[in-house]
mmCIF file of C-alpha atoms in Angstrom:
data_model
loop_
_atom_site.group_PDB
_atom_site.id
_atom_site.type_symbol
_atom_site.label_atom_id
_atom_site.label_comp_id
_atom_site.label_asym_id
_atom_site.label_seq_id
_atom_site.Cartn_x
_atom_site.Cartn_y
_atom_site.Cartn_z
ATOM 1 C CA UNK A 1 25.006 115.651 -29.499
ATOM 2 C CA UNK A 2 27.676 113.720 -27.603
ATOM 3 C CA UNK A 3 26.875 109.814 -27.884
ATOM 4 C CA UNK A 4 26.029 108.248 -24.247
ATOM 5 C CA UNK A 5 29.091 106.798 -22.413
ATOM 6 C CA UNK A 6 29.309 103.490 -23.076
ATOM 7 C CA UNK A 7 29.327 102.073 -19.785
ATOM 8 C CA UNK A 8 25.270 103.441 -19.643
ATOM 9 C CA UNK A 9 23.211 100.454 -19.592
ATOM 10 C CA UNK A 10 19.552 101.009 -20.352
ATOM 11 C CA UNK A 11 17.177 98.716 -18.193
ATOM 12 C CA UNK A 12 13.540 97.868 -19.862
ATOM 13 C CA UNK A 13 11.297 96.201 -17.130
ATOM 14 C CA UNK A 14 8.760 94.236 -19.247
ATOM 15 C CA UNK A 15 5.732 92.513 -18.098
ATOM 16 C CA UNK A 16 3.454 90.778 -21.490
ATOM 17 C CA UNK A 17 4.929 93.631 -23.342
ATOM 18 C CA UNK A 18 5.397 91.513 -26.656
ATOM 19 C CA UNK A 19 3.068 94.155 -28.766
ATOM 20 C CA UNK A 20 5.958 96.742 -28.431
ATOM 21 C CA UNK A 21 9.062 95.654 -26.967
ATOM 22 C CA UNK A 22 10.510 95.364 -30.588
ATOM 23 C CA UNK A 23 9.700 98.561 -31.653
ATOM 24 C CA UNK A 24 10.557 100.392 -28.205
ATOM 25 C CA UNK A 25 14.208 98.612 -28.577
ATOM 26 C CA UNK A 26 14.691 99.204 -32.561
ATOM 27 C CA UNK A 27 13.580 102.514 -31.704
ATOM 28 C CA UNK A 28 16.175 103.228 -28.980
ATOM 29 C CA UNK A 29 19.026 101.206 -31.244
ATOM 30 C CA UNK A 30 18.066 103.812 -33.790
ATOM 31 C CA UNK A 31 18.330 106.952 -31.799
ATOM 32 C CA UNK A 32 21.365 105.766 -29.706
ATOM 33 C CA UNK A 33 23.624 103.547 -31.889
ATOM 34 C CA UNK A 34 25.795 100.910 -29.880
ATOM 35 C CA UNK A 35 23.779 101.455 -26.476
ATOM 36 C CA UNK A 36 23.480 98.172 -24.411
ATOM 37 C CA UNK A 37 19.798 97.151 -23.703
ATOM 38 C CA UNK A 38 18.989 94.786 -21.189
ATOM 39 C CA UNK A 39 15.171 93.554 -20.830
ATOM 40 C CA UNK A 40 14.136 92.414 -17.462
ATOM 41 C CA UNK A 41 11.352 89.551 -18.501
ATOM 42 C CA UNK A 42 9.269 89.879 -15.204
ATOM 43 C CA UNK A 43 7.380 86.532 -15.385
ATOM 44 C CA UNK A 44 5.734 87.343 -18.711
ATOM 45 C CA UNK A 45 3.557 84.647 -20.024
ATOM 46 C CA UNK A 46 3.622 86.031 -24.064
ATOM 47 C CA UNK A 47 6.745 86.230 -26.196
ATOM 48 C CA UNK A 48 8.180 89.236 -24.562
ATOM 49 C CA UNK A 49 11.628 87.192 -24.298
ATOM 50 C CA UNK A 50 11.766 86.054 -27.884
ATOM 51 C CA UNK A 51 10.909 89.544 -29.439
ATOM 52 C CA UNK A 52 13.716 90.991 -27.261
ATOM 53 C CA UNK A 53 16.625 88.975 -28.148
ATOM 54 C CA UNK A 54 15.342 89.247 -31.901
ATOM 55 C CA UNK A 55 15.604 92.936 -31.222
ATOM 56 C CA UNK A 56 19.541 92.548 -29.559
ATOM 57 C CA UNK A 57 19.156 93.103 -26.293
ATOM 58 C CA UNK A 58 20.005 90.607 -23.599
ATOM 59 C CA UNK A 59 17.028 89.441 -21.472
ATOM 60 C CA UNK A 60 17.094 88.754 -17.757
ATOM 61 C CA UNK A 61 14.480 86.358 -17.501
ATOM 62 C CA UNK A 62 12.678 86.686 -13.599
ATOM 63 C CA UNK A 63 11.424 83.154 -12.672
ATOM 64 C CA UNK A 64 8.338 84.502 -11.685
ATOM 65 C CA UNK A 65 6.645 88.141 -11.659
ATOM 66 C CA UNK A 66 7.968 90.388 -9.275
ATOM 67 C CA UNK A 67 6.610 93.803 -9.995
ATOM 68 C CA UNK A 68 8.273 97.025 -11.709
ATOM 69 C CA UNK A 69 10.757 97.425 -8.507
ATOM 70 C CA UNK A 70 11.720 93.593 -8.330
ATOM 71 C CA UNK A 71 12.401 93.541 -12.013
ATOM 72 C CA UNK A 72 14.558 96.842 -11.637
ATOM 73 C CA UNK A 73 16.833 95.844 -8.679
ATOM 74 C CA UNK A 74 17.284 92.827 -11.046
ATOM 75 C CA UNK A 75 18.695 95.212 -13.175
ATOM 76 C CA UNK A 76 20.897 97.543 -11.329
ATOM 77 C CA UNK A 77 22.458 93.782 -9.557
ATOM 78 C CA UNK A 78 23.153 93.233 -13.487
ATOM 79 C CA UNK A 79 24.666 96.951 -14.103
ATOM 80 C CA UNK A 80 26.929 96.062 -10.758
ATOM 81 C CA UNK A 81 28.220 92.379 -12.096
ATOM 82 C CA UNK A 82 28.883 93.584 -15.741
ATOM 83 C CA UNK A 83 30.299 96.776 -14.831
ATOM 84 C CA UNK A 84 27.823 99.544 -16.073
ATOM 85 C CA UNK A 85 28.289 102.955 -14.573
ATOM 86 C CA UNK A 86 24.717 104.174 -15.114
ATOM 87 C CA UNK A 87 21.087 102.631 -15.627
ATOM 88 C CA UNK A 88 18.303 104.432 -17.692
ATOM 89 C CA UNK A 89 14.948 102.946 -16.678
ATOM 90 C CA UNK A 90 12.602 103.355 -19.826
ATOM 91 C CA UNK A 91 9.209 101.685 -19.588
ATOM 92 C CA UNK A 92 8.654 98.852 -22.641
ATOM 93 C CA UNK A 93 5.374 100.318 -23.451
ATOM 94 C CA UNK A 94 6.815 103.243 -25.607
ATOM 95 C CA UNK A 95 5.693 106.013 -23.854
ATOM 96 C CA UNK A 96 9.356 107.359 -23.460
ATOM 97 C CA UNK A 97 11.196 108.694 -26.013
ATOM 98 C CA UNK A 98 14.961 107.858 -25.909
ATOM 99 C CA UNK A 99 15.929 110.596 -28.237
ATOM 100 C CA UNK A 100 15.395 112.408 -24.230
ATOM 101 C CA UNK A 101 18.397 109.568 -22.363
ATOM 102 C CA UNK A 102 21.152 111.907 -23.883
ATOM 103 C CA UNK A 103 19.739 114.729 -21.561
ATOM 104 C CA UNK A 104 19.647 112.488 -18.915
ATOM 105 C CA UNK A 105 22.971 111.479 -18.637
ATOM 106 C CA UNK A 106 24.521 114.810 -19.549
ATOM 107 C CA UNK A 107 22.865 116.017 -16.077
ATOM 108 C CA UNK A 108 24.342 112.435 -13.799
ATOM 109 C CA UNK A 109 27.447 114.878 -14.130
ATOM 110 C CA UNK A 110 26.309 116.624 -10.903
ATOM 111 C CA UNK A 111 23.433 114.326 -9.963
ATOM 112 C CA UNK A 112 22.921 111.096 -8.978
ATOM 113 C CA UNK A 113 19.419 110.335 -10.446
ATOM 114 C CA UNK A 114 18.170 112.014 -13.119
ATOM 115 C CA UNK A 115 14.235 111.850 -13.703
ATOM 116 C CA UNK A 116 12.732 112.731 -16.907
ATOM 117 C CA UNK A 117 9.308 114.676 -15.677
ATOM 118 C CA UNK A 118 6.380 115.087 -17.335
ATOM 119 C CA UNK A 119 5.109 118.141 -15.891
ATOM 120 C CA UNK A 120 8.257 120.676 -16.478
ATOM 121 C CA UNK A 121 6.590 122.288 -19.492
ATOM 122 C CA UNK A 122 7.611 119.678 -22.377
ATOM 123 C CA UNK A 123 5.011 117.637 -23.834
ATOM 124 C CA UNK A 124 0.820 117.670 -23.442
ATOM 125 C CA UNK A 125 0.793 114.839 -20.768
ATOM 126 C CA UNK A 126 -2.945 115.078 -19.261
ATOM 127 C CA UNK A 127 -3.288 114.384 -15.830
ATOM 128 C CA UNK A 128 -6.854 115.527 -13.926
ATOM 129 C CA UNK A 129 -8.929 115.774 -10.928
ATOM 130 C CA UNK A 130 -7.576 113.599 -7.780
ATOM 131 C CA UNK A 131 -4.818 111.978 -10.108
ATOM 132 C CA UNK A 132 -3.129 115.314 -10.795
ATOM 133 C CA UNK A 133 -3.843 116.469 -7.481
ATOM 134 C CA UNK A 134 -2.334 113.133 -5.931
ATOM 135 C CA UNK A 135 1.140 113.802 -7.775
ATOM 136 C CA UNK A 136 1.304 117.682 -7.199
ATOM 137 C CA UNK A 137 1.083 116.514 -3.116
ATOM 138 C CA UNK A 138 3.656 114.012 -3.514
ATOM 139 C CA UNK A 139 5.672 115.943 -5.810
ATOM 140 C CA UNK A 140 5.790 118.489 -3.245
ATOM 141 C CA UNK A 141 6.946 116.199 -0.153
ATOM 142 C CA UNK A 142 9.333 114.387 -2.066
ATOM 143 C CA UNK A 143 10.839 118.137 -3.094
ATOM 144 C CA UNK A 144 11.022 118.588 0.104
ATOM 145 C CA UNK A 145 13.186 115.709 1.558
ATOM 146 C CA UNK A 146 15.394 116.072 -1.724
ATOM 147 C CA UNK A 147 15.277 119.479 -1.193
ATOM 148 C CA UNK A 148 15.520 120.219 -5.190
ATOM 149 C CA UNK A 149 12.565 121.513 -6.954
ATOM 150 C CA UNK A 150 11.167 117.958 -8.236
ATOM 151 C CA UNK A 151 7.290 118.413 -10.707
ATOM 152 C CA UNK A 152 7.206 114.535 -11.263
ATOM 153 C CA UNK A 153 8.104 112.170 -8.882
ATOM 154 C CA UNK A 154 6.125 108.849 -10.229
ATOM 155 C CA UNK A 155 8.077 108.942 -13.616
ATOM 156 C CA UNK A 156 8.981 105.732 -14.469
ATOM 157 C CA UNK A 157 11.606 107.343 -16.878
ATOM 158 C CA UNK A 158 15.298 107.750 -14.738
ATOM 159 C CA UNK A 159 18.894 107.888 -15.159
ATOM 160 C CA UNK A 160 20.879 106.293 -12.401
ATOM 161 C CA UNK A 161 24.612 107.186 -11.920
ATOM 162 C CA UNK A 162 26.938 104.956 -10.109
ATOM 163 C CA UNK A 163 26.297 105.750 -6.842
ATOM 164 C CA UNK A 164 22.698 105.115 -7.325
ATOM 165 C CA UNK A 165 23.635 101.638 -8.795
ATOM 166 C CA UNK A 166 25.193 101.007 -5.978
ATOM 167 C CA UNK A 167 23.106 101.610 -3.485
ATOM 168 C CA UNK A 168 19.731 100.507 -5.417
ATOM 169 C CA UNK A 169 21.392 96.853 -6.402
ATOM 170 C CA UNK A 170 20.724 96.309 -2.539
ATOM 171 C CA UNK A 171 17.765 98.213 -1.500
ATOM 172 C CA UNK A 172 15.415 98.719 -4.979
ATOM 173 C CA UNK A 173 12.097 98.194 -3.121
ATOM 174 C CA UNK A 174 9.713 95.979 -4.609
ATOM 175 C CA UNK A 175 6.403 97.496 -3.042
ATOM 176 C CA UNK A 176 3.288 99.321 -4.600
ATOM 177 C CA UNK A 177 4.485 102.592 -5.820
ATOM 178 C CA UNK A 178 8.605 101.357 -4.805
ATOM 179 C CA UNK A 179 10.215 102.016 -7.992
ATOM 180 C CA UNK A 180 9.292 105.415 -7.599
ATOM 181 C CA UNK A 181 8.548 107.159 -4.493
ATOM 182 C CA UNK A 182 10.017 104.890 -1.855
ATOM 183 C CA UNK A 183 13.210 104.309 -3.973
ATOM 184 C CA UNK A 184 13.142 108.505 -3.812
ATOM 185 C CA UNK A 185 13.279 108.311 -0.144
ATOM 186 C CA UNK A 186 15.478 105.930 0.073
ATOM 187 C CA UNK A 187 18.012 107.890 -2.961
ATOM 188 C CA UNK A 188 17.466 111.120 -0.673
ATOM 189 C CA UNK A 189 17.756 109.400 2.980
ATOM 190 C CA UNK A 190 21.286 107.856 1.879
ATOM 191 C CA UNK A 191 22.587 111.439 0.660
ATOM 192 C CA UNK A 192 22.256 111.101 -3.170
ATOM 193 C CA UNK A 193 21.546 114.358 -5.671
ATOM 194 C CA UNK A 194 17.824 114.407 -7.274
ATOM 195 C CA UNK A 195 17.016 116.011 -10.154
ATOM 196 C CA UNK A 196 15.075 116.192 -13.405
ATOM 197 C CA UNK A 197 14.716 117.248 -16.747
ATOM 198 C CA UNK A 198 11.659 118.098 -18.779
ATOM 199 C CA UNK A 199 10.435 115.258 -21.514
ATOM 200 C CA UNK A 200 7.562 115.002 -23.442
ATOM 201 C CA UNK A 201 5.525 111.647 -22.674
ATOM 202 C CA UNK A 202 4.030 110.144 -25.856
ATOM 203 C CA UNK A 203 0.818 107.809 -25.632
ATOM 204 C CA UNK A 204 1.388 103.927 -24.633
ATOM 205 C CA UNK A 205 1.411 101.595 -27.463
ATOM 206 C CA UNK A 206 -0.257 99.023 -25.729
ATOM 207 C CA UNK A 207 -2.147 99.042 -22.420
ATOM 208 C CA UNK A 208 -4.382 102.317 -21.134
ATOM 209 C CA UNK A 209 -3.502 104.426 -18.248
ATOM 210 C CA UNK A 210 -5.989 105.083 -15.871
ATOM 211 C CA UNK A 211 -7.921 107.566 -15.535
ATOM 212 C CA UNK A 212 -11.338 106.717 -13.717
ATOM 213 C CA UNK A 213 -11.777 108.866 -10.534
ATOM 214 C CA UNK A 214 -12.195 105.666 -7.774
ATOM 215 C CA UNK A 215 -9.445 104.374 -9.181
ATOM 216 C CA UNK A 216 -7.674 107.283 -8.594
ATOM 217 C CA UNK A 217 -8.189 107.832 -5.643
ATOM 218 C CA UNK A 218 -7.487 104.700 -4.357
ATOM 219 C CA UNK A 219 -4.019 105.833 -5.786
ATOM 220 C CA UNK A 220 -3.913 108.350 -3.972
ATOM 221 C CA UNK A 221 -5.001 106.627 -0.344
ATOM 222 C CA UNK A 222 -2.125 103.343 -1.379
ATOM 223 C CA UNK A 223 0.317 106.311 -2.604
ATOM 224 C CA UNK A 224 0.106 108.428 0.719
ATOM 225 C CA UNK A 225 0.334 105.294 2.445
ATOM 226 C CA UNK A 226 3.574 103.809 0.871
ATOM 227 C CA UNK A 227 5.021 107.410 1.212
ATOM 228 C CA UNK A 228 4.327 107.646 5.017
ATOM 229 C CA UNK A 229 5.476 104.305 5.364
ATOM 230 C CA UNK A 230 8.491 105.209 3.182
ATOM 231 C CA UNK A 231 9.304 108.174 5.885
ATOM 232 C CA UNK A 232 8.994 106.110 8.717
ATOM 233 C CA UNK A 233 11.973 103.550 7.682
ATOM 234 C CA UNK A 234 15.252 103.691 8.594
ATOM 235 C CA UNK A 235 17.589 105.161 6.607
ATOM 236 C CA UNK A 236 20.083 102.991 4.292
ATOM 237 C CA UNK A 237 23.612 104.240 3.091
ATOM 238 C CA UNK A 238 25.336 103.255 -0.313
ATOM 239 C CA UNK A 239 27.012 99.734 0.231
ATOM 240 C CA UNK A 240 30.678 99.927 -0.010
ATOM 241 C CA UNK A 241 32.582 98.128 -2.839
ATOM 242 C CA UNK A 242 32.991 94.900 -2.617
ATOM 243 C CA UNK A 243 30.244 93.541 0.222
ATOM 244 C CA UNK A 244 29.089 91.184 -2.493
ATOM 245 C CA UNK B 1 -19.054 72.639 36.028
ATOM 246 C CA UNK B 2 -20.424 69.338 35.520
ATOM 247 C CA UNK B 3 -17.686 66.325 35.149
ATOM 248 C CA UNK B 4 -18.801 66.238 31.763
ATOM 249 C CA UNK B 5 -17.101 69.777 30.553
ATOM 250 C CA UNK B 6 -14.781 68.899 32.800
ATOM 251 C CA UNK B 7 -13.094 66.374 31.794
ATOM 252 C CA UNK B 8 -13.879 67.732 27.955
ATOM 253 C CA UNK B 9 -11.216 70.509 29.089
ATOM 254 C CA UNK B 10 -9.020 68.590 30.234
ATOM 255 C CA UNK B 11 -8.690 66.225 27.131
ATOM 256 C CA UNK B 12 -8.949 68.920 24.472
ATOM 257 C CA UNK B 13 -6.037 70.249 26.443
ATOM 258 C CA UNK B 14 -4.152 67.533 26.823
ATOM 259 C CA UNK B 15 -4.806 66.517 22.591
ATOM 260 C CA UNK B 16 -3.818 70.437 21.721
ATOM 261 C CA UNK B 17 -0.054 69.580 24.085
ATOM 262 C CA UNK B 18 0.123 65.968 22.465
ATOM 263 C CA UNK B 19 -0.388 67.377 18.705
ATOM 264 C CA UNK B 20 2.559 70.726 19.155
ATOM 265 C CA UNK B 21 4.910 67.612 20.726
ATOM 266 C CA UNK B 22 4.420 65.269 17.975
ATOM 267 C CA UNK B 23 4.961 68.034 15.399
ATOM 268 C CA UNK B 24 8.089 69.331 17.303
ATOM 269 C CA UNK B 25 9.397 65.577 17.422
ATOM 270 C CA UNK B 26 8.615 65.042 13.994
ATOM 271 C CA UNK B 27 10.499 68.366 13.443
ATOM 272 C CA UNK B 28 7.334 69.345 11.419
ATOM 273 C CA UNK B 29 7.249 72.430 13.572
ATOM 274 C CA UNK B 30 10.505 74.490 14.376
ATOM 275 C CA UNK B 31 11.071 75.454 18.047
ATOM 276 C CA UNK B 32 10.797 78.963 16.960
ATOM 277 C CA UNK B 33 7.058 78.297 16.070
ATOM 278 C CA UNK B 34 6.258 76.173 18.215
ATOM 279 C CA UNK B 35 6.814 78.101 21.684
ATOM 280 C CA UNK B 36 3.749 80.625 21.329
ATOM 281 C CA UNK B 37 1.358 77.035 20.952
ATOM 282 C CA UNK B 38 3.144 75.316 23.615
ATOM 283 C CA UNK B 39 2.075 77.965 25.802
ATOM 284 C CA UNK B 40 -1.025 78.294 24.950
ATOM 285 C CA UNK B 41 -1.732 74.127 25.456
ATOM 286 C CA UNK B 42 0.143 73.964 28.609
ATOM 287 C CA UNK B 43 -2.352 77.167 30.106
ATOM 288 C CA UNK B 44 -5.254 74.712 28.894
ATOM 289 C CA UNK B 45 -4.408 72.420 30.681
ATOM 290 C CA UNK B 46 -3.465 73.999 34.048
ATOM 291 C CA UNK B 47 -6.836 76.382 33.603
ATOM 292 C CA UNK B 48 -8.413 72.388 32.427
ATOM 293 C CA UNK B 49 -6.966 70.983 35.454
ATOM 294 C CA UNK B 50 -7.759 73.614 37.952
ATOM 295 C CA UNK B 51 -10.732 75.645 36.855
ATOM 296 C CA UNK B 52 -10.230 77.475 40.809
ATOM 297 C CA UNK B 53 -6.932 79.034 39.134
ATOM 298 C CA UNK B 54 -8.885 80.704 36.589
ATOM 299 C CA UNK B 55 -12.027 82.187 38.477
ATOM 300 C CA UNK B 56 -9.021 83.377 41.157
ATOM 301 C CA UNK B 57 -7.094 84.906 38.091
ATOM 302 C CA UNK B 58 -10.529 86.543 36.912
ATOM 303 C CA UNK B 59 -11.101 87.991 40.671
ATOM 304 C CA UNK B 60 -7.856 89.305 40.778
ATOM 305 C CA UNK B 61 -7.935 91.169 37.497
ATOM 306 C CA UNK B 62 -11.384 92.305 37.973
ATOM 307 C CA UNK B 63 -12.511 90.826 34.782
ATOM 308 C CA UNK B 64 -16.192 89.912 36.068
ATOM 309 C CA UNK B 65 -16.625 86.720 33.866
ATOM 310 C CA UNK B 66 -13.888 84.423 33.836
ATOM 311 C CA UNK B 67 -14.897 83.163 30.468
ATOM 312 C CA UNK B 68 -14.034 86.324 28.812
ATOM 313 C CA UNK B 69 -10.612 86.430 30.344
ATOM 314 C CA UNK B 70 -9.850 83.094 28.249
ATOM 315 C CA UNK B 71 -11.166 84.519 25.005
ATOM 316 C CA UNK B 72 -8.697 87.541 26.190
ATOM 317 C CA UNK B 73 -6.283 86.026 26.428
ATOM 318 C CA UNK B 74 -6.811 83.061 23.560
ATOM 319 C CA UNK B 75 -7.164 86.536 21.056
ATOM 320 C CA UNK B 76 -3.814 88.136 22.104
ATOM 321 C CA UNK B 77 -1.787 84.500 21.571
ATOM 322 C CA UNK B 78 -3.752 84.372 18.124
ATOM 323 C CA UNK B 79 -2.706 87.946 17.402
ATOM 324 C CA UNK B 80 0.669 87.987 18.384
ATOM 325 C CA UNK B 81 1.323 84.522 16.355
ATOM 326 C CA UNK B 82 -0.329 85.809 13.407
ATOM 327 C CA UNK B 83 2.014 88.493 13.146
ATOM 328 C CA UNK B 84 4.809 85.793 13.794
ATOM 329 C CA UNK B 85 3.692 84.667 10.860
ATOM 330 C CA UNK B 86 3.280 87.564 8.776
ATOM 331 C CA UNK B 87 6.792 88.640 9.651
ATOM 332 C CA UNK B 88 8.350 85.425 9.086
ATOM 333 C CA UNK B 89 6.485 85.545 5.400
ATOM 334 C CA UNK B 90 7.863 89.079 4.801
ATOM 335 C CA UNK B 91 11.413 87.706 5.536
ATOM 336 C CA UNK B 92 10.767 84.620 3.124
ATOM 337 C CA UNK B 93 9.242 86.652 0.164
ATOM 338 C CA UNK B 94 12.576 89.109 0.428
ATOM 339 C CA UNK B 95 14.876 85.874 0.116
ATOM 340 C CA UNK B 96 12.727 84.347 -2.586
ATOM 341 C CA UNK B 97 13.219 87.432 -4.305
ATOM 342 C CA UNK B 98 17.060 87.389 -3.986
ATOM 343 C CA UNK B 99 16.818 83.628 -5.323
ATOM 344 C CA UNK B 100 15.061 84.623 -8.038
ATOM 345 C CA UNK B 101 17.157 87.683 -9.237
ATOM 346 C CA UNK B 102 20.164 85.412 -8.491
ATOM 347 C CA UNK B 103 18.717 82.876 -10.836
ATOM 348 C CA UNK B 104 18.042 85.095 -13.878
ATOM 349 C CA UNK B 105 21.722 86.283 -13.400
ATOM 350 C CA UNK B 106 23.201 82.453 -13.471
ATOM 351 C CA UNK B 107 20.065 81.822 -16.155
ATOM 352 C CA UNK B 108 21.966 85.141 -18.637
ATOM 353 C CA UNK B 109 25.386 83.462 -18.072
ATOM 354 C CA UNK B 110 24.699 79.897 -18.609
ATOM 355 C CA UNK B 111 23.311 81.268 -22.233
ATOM 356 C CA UNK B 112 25.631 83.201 -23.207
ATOM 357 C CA UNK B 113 28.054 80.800 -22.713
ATOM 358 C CA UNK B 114 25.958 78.537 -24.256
ATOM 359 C CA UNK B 115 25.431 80.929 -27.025
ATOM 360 C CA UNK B 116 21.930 81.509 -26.817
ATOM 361 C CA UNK B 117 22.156 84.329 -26.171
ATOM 362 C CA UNK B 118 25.081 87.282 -27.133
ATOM 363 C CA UNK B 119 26.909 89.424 -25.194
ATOM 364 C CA UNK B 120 26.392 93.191 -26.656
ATOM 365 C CA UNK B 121 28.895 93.766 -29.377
ATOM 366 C CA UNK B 122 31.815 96.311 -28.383
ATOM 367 C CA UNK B 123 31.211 99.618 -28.879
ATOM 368 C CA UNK B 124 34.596 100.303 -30.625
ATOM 369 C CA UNK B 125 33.097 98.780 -33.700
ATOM 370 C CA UNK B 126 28.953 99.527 -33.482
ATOM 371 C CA UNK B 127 26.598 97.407 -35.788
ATOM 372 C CA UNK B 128 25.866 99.019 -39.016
#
């Protein structure tokens, strides 16, 4: 297995994620020797920081909480001052596995994002009733605009090359369901290459996803809503070098 | 109309102009802000003044009651500068957010150089 480039820079947004920050970044130091980790501390109020930078990564600390999509644009403005090529998201709850970021980046060779989906055959991830139902639709749409074959289009797990840097440094949008569908959009509306790779998901170490049928429904309603709003904008092209 | 309401037009009018030219003067209240309200107190007080200009105004619209053409109109001012607002608020939470990610950027430098924090070590030589 050929060891990441170096210039990959893997972005942990962390809200009160002290129970398993440590063990998500000892884990990933483990797995992918020498990788850079930066945490983006998104107004946490526990000792996310402090477990971080005992673990060796660097920690952006956000003055306030801004959501996944603010703390990720955070992060790809980061990638662009230091110098990183690419950005793996991977959420600080451990339900990633980095042993999959290898894949990830072998495939930014022809395209731009990268996302590792839960529903390409790898893994038992159980998703039912109007949740499944609710990604299968926007799965579909998103396919559509991309036009690749996409199964999982609200994985928070993603490999960004450089061109998706770029362009999400500027526009990572910091709305309900941003960070993944909108950003999408926006990846697709500016030109960039979309596509995935199968991963297993493993259960969170901390925190419960939800599962209760009102509440997911009233994903689906917000979900349709940010995506129809998403489709409406204007597009947005890659910034050129420089602007900043 | 009795003198009573009147002349209670009038002066609620007239207080309404008084209070958006203080502010303005003050420069509590941008220009920007402040032209929707100026409007709206200066049509008080020409309806307050002339009460004829707004049963004529009703008449010619064909809204029956003149009293619903104020609430009318009073709703569409309130409308439109609430969504003055809401836009404005959209365009100050987007530069807060710049601030912010600007000031965890300085906040990463300023402790590294401080040495609070450390720079990744080089991948030539990886940690044991």
């Amino acid at each position: 297995m050929p060891s990441p480039s170096p210039k990959t820079l893997i972005v942990l947004p962390a809200f009160n994620e002290a129970g398993s920050v440590s063990e998500v970044l000892r884990e990933i130091a483990e797995v992918l020797p020498g990788i850079h980790c930066l945490v983006v501390n998104d107004g946490s109020t526990d000792d996310t920081r402090r477990h971080a930078i005992e673990a060796g990564a660097t920690v952006l600390d956000l003055p306030f909480n801004l959501g996944v999509g603010g703390a990720m644009r955070a992060g790809f403005k980061f990638a662009v001052v230091h110098g990183y090529d690419n950005v793996v998201q991977i959420d600080a709850d451990g339900q990633h596995d980095p042993r999959n970021v290898p894949a990830l980046i072998d495939q930014l060779a022809s395209a731009d994002i990268v996302i590792g989906a839960r529903f390409a055959g790898t893994g038992d991830y159980g998703a039912r009733g109007p949740r499944l139902w609710a990604m299968i639709v926007l799965a579909k749409v998103i396919s559509r605009i991309s036009r690749v074959r996409l199964t999982d289009v609200t994985s928070g797990f993603k490999a960004n090359g450089p061109r998706a840097v770029a362009l999400f440094a500027e526009h990572f949008p910091a709305e309900y369901l941003g960070d993944t569908l909108e950003a999408l959009v926006i990846a697709a509306g500016a030109g960039l290459r979309i596509t995935q790779v199968p991963v297993a998901m493993r259960a969170r170490q901390a925190g419960n996803p939800s599962h209760r049928p009102i509440k997911a429904a009233v994903y689906l309603g917000r979900a349709c809503i940010a995506l129809v709003f998403a489709l409406m904008r204007p597009r947005l092209s890659i910034p050129a070098e420089g602007t900043r | 109309m009795s003198t009573g309401t009147y002349i209670l037009g009038v002066v609620s009018a007239l207080i309404a102009l008084f209070t958006v030219v203080e502010l303005l003067r003050r420069r509590r209240l941008r220009e920007r802000h402040a032209v929707w309200w100026f409007a709206a107190a200066l049509l008080a007080l020409v309806l307050g003044v002339f009460p004829a200009t707004l049963t004529w105004l009703a008449e010619l619209l064909g809204v029956e009651v003149p009293t619903n053409l104020i609430f009318f109109v009073s709703i569409v001012i309130l409308f439109l500068v609430n969504l003055q607002h809401s836009s404005e608020l959209t365009g100050l939470e987007d530069k807060t957010r710049v601030l912010a990610e600007e000031s965890a950027l300085q906040k990463v430098r300023l402790e590294r150089l401080e040495g609070r924090q450390h720079p990744p070590v080089d991948d030539s030589c990886p940690e044991p």
